[in-house]
mmCIF file of C-alpha atoms in Angstrom:
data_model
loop_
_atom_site.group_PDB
_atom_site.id
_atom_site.type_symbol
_atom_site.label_atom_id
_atom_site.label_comp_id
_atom_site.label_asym_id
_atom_site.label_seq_id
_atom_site.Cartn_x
_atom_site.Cartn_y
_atom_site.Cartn_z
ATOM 1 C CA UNK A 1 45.795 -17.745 33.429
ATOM 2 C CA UNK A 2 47.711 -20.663 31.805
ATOM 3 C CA UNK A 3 52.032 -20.759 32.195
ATOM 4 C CA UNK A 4 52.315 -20.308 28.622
ATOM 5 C CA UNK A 5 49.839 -17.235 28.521
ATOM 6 C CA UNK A 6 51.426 -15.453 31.468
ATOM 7 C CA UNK A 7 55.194 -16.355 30.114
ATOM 8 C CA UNK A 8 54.050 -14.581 26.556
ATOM 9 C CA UNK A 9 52.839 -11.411 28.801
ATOM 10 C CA UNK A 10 56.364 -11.639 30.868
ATOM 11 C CA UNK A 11 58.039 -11.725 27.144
ATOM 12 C CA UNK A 12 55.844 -8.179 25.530
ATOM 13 C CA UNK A 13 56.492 -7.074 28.706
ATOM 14 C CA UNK A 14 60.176 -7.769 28.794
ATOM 15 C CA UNK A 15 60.725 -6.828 25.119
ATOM 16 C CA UNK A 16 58.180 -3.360 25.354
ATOM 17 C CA UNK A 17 60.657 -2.340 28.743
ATOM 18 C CA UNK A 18 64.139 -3.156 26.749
ATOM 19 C CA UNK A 19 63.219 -0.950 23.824
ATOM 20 C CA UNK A 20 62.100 1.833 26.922
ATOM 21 C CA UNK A 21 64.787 1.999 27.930
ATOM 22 C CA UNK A 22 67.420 1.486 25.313
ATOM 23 C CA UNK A 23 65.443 4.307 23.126
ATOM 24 C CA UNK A 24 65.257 6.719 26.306
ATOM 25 C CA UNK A 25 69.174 6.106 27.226
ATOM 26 C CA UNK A 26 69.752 7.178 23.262
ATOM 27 C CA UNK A 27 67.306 9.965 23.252
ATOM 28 C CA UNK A 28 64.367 9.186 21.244
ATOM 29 C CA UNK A 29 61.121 10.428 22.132
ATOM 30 C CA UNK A 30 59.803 7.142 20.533
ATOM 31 C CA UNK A 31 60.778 5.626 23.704
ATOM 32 C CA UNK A 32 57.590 6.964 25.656
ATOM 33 C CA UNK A 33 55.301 4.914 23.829
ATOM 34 C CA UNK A 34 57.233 1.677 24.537
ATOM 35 C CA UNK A 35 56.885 3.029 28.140
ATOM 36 C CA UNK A 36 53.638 3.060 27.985
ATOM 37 C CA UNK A 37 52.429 -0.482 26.544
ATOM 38 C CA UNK A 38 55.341 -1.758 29.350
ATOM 39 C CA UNK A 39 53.123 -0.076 31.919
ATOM 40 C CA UNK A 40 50.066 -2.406 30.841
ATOM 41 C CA UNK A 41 51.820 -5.276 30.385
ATOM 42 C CA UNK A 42 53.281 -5.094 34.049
ATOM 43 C CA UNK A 43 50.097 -4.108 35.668
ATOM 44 C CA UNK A 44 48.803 -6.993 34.407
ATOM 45 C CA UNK A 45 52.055 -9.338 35.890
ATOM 46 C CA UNK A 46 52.102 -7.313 39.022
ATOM 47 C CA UNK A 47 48.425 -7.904 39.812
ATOM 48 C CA UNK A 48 48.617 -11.929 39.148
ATOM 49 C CA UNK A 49 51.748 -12.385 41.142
ATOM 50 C CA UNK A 50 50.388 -10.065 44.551
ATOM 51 C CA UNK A 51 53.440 -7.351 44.027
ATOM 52 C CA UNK A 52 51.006 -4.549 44.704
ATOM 53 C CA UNK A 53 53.045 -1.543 45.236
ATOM 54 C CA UNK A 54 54.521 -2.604 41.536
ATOM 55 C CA UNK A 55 51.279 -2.665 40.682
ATOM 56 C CA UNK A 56 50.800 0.911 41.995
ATOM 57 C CA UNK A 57 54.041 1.883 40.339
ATOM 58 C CA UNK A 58 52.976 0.894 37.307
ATOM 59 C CA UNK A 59 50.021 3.498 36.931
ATOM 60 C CA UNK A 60 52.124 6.171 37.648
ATOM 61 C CA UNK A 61 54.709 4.988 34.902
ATOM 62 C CA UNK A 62 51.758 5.622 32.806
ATOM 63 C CA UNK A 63 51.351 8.730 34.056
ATOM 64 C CA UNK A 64 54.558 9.871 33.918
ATOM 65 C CA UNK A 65 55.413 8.175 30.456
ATOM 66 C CA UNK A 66 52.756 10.901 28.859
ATOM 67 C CA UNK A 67 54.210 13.663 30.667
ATOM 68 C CA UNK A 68 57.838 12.539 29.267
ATOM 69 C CA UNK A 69 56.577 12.852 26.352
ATOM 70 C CA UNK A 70 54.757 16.081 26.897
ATOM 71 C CA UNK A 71 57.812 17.140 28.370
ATOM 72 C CA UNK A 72 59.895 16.241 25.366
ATOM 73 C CA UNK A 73 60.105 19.722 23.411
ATOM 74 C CA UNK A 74 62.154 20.436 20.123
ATOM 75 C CA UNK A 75 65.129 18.887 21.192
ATOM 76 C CA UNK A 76 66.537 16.369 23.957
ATOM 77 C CA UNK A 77 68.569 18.670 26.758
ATOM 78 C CA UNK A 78 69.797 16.951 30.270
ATOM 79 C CA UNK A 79 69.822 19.369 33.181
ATOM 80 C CA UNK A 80 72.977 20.011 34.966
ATOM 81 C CA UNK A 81 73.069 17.380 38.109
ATOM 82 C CA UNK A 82 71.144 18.119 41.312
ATOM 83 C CA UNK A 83 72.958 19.616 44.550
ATOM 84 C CA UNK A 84 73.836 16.925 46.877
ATOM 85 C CA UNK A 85 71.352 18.148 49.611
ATOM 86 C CA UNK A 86 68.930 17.511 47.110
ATOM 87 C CA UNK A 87 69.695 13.794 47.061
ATOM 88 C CA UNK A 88 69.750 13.527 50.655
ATOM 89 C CA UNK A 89 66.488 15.015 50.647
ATOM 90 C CA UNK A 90 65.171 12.531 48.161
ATOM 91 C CA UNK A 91 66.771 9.358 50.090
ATOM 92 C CA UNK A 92 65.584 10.619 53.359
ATOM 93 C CA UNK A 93 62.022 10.963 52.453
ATOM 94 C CA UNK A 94 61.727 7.631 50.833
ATOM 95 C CA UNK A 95 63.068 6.196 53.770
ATOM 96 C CA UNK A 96 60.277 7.641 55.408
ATOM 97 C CA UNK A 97 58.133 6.521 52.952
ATOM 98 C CA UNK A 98 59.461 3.091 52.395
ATOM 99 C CA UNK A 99 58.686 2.427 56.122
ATOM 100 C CA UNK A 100 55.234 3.553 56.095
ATOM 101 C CA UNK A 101 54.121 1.928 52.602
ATOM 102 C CA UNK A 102 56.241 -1.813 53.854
ATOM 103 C CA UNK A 103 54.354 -1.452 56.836
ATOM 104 C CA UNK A 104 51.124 -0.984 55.254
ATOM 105 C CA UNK A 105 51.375 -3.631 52.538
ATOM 106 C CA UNK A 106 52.552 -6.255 55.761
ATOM 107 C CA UNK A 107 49.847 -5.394 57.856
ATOM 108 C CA UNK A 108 47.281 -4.742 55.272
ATOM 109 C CA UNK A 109 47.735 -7.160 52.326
ATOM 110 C CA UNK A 110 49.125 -10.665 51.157
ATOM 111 C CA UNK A 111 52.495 -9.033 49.543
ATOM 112 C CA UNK A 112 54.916 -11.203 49.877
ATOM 113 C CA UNK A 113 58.278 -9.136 50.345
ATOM 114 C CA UNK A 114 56.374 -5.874 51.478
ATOM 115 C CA UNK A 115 59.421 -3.927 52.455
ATOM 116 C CA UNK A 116 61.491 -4.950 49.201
ATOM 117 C CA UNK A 117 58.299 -4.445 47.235
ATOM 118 C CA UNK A 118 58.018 -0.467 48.702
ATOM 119 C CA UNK A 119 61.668 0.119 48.454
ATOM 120 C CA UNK A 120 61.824 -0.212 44.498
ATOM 121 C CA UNK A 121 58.540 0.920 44.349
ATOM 122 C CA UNK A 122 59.390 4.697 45.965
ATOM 123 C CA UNK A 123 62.899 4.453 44.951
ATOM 124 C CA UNK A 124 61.250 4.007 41.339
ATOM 125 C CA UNK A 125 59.041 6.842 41.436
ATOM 126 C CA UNK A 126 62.302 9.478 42.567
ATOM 127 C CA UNK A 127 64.235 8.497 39.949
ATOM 128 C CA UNK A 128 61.437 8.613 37.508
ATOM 129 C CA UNK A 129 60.695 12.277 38.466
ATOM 130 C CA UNK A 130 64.382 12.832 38.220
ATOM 131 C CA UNK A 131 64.376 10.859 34.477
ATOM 132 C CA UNK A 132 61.093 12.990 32.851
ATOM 133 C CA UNK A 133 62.349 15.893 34.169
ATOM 134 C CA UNK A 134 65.880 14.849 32.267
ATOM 135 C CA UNK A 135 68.359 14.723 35.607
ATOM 136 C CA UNK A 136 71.495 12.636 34.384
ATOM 137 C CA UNK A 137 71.606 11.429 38.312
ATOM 138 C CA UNK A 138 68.395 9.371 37.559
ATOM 139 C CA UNK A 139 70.482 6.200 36.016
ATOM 140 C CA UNK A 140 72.187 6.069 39.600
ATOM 141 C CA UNK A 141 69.130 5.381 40.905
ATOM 142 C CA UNK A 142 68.199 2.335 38.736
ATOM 143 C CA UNK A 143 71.458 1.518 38.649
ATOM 144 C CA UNK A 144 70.183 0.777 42.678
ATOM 145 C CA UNK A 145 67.141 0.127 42.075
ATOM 146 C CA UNK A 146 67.433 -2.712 39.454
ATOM 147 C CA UNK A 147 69.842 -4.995 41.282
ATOM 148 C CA UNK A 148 67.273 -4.625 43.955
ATOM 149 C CA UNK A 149 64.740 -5.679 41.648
ATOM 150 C CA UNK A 150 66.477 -8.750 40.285
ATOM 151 C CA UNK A 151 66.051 -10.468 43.505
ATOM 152 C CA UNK A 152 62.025 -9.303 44.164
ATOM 153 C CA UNK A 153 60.958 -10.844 40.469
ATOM 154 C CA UNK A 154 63.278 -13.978 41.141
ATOM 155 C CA UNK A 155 61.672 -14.637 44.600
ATOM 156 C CA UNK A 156 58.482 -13.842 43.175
ATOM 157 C CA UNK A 157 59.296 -17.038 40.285
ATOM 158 C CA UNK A 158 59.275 -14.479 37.409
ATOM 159 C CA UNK A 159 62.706 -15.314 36.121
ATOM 160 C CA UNK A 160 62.623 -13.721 32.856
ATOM 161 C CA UNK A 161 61.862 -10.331 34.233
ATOM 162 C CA UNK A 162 64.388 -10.837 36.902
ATOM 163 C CA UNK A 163 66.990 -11.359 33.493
ATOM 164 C CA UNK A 164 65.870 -7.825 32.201
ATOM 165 C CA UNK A 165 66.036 -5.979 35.381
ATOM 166 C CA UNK A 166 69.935 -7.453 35.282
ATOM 167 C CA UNK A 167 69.964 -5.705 31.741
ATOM 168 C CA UNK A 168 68.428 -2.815 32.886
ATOM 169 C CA UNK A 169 70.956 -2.627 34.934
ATOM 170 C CA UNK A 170 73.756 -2.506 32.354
ATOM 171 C CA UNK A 171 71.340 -0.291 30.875
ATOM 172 C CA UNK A 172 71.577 2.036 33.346
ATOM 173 C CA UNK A 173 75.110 2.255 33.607
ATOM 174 C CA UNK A 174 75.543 3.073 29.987
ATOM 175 C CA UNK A 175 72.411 5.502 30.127
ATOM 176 C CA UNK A 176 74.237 7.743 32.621
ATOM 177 C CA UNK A 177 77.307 7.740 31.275
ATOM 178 C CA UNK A 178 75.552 8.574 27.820
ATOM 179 C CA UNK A 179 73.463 11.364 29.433
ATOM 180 C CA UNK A 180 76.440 12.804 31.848
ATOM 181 C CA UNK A 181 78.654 13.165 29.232
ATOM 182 C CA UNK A 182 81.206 10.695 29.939
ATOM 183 C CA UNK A 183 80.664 8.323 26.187
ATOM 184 C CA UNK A 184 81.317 11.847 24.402
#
């Protein structure tokens, strides 16, 4: 695939995630759909450029994406935060998991940062269980999670989505403090 035809997919790609995201940290069920072209458009990146637990996370974004907004109902409500115990649960098992699946991608594939590429790939899928299921907590997470991720797309030479995971990050910051209360 040509430069120019791969930078155009980084750009949809780029754009489709931005309006995700701002639309879900506002609370607009129109942001599932954005989700959900983002989800193709990154499978496609992910595949080209060998980051194959991305690519893995990007199928169940689609997945989850329809159950957010299956999940939506009559009205947007945040549950009250998780127990701590809860979270250490979560972060233990995907340590766990991030050791098995880093392992796997260095012993079985090409990947090129196989550990980085499994942390943000199982970190990602917590916090996205935690986000459809409306768990303010979530946006710490990929608060995490996208400063990790700005490195893995800038070693990978795919500086523009490196750029919106820095966004995403702001993003993040104002989505939990949107969703936990703290901007009302």
């Amino acid at each position: 695939m040509s430069a120019l035809r791969l930078n155009s997919l980084e750009i949809s790609a780029v754009i489709s995630s931005l309006l995700y995201t701002i639309l879900l940290s506002y609370e607009s069920i129109w942001s599932w759909l954005f989700a959900i072209l983002a989800s193709i458009l990154f499978s496609i990146l992910c595949f080209r450029r060998k980051i194959y637990a991305e690519l893995a996370l990007q199928a169940f974004y689609l997945a989850t994406a329809v159950y957010g907004y299956l999940n939506w109902g009559a009205e947007f409500k945040t549950l009250p935060p998780l127990d701590l115990n809860y979270h250490l649960y979560i972060v233990a098992a995907c340590v766990l998991l991030i050791g098995i699946s880093g392992y796997a991608l260095s012993h079985f594939t090409d990947s090129k940062l196989p550990y980085l590429d499994s942390f943000t790939t199982i970190s990602s899928i917590a916090a996205t269980i935690l986000m459809v299921n409306f768990y303010p907590e979530n946006w710490i997470y990929w608060i995490v999670i996208d400063t990790v991720s700005i490195w893995l797309y800038f070693q990978r030479g795919l500086k523009l989505s490196a750029l919106l995971f820095l966004i995403y990050t702001l993003l993040s910051i104002n989505g939990y403090l949107l969703w936990s209360g703290a901007l009302s």
